[in-house]
Short mmCIF file of C-alpha atoms in Angstrom, two decimals:
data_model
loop_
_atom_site.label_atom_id
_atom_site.label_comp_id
_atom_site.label_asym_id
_atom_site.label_seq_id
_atom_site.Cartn_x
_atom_site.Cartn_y
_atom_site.Cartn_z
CA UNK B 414 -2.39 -28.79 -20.70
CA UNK B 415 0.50 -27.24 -18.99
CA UNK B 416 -1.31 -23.58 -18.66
CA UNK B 417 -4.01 -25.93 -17.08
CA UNK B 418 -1.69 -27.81 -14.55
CA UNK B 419 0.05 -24.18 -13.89
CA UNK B 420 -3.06 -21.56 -13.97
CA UNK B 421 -5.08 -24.63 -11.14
CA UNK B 422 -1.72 -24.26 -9.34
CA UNK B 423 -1.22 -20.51 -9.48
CA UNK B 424 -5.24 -19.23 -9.08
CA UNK B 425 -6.39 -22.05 -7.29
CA UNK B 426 -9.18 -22.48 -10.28
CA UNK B 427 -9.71 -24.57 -12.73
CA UNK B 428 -11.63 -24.87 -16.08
CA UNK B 429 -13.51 -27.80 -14.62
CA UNK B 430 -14.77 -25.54 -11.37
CA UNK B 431 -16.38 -23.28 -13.75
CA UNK B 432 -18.56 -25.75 -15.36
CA UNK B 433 -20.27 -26.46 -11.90
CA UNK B 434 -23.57 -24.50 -11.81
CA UNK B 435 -22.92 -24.38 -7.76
CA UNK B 436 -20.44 -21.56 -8.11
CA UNK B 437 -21.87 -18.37 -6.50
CA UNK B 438 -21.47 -15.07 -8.71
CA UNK B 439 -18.92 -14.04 -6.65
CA UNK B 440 -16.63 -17.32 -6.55
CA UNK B 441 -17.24 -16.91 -10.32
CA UNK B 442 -16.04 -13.14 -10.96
CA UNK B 443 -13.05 -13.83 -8.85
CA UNK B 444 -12.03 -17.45 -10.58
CA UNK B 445 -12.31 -15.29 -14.19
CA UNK B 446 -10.33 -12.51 -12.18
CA UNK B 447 -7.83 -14.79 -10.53
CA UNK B 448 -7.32 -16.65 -14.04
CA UNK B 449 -7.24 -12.88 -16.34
CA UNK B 450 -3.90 -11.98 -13.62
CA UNK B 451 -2.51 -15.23 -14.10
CA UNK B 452 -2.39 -14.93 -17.59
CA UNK B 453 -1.84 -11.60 -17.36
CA UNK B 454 1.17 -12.13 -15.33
CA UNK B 455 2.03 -14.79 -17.59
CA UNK B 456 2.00 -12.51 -21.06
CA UNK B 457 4.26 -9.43 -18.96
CA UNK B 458 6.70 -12.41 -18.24
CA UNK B 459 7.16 -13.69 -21.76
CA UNK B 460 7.30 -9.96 -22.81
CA UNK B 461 3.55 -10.07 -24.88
CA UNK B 462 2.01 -6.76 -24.54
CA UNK B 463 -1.37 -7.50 -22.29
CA UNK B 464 -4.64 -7.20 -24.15
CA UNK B 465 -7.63 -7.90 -22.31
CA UNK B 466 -9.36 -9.06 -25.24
CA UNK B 467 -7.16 -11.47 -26.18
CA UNK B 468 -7.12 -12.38 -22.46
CA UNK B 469 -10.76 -12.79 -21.75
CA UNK B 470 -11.00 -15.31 -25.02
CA UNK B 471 -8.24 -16.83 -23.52
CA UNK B 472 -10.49 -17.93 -20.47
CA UNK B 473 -13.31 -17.91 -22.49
CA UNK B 474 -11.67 -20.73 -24.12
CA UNK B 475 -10.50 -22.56 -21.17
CA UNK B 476 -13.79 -22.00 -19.67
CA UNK B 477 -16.31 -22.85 -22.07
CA UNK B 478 -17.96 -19.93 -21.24
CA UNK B 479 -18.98 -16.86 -23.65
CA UNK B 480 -16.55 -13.63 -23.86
CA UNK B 481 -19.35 -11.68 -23.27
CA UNK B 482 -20.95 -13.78 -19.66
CA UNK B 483 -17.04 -13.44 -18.77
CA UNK B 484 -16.57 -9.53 -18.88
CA UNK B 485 -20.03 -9.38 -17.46
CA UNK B 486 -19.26 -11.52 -13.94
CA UNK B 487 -15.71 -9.21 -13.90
CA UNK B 488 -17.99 -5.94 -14.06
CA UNK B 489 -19.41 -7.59 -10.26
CA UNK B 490 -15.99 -6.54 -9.46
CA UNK B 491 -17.44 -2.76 -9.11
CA UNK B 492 -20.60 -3.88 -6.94
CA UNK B 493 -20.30 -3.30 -3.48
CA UNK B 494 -19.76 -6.35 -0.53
CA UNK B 495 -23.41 -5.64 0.22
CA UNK B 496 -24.87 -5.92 -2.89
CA UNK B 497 -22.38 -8.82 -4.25
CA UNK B 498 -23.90 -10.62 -1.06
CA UNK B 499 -27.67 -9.70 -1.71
CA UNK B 500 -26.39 -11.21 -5.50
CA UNK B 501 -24.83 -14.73 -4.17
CA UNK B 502 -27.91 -14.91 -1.36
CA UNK B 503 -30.29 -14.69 -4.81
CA UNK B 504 -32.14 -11.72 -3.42
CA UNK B 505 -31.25 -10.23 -6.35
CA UNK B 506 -30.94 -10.89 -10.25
CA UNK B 507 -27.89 -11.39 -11.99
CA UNK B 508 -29.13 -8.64 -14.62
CA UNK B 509 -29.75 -6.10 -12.11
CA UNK B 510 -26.78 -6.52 -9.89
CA UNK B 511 -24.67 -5.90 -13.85
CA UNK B 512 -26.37 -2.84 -13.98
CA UNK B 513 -26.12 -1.61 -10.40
CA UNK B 514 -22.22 -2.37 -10.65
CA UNK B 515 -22.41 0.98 -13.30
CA UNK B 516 -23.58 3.25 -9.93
CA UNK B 517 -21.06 4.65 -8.23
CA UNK B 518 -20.22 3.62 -4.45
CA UNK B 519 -22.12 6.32 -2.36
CA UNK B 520 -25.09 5.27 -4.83
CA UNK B 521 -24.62 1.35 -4.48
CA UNK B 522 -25.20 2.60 -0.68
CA UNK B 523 -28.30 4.62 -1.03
CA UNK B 524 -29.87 1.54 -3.14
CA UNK B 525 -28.85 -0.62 -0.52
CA UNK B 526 -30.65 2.03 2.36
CA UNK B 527 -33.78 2.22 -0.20
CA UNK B 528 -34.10 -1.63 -0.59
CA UNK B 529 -34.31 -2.62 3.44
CA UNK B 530 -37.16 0.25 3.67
CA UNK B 531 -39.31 -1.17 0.88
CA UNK B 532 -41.58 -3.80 1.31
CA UNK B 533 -39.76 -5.77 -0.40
CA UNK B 534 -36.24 -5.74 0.31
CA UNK B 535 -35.16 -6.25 -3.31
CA UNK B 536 -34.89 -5.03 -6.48
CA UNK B 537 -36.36 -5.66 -10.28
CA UNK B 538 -33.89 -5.30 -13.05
CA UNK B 539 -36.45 -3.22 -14.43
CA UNK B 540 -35.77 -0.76 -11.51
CA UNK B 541 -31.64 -1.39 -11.68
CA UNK B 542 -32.04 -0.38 -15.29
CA UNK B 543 -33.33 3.09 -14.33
CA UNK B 544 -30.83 3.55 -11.44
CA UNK B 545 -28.46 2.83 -13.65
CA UNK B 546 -29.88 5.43 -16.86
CA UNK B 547 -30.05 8.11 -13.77
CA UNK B 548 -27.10 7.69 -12.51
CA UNK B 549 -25.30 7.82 -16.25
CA UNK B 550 -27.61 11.02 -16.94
CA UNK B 551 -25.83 12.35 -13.40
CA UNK B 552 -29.42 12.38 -11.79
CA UNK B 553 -29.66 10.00 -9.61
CA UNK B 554 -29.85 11.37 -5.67
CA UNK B 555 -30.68 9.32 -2.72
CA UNK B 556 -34.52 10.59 -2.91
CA UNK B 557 -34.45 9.52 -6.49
CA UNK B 558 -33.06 6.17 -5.23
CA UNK B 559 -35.84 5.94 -2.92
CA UNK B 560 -38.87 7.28 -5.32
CA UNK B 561 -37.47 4.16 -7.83
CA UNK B 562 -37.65 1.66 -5.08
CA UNK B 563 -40.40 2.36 -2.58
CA UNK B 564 -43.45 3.71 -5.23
CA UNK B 565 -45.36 6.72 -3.76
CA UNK B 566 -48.78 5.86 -2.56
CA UNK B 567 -50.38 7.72 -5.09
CA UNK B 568 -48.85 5.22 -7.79
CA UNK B 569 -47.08 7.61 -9.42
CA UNK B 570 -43.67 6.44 -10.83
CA UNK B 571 -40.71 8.10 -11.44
CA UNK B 572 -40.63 9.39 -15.42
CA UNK B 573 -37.78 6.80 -17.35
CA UNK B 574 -34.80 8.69 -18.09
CA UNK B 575 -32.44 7.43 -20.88
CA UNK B 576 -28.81 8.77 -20.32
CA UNK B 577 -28.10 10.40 -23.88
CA UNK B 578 -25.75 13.31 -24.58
CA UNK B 579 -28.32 15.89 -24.02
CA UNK B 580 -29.47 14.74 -20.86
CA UNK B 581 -26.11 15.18 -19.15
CA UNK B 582 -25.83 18.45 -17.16
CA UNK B 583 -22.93 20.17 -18.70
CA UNK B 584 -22.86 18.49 -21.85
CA UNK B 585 -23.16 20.49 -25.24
CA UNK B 586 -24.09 19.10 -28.26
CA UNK B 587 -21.63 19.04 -31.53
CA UNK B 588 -24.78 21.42 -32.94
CA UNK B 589 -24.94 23.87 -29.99
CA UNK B 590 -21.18 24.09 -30.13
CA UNK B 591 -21.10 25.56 -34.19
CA UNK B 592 -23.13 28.24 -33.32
#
């Protein structure tokens, strides 16, 4: 009850906020954020080593909330202010915002560009999912960005990529490297 009292007092949130479904994703990532330093800071002070497993059941216990939908709202820490916003405005999913947060910034950007050209203005997690394998496979480019978002007229869609070792430029399989 005391980490309670002293966590509401030192990160302004408390277990009870995060059991209000009116909480934006944003206000969310930064309460679990907020409440990770402060017991953080409050391990470093008593001398525990910091584990960030041990911290995020920590507020997973506090919380009520699953380890796992915890280190997924701090991953939104990575998205960028326009796409967080897009994200609490519901133009776009939860599920594709996680995996957009795995693009770098300069490629959060071009995704951003790409989505207020298409029709649409959004984007499916379906489409965030093969940013993000692009992107991990060191192939995504702004053009590729754009091809994802905005189909050509001809209805032909980009081929799915799945980042694995041998789709990495540069990277040698344990094989290739015996020989």
């Amino acid at each position: 009850r005391y980490l309670q009292i002293r966590m509401k007092i030192s990160t302004g949130y408390s277990a009870r906020m995060f059991e209000s479904q009116e909480l934006m994703p944003s206000q969310r990532m930064r309460g679990y954020i907020a409440i990770e330093q402060a017991l953080a800071k409050e391990q470093h002070s008593s001398g525990t080593p910091i584990d960030t497993l041990r911290t995020t059941s920590a507020i997973s216990e506090r919380t009520g909330d699953d380890r796992r939908k915890i280190q997924r709202y701090k991953r939104l820490e990575k998205l960028s202010p326009e796409l967080l916003a897009l994200l609490d405005a519901g133009d776009i999913t939860f599920v594709a915002a996680y995996d957009l947060s795995f693009l770098n910034l300069e490629e959060q950007q071009s995704v951003y560009a790409a989505m207020n050209q298409s029709d649409s203005g959004t984007i499916s997690p379906k489409q965030a999912s093969s940013l993000k394998n692009l992107s991990g496979a060191a192939l995504l480019t702004p053009a590729r960005v754009t091809r994802v978002l905005i189909p050509a007229a001809d209805g032909a869609e980009l081929p799915t990529v799945k980042a694995t070792p041998s789709t990495i430029p540069g990277n040698v399989s344990k094989k290739a490297r015996k020989t």
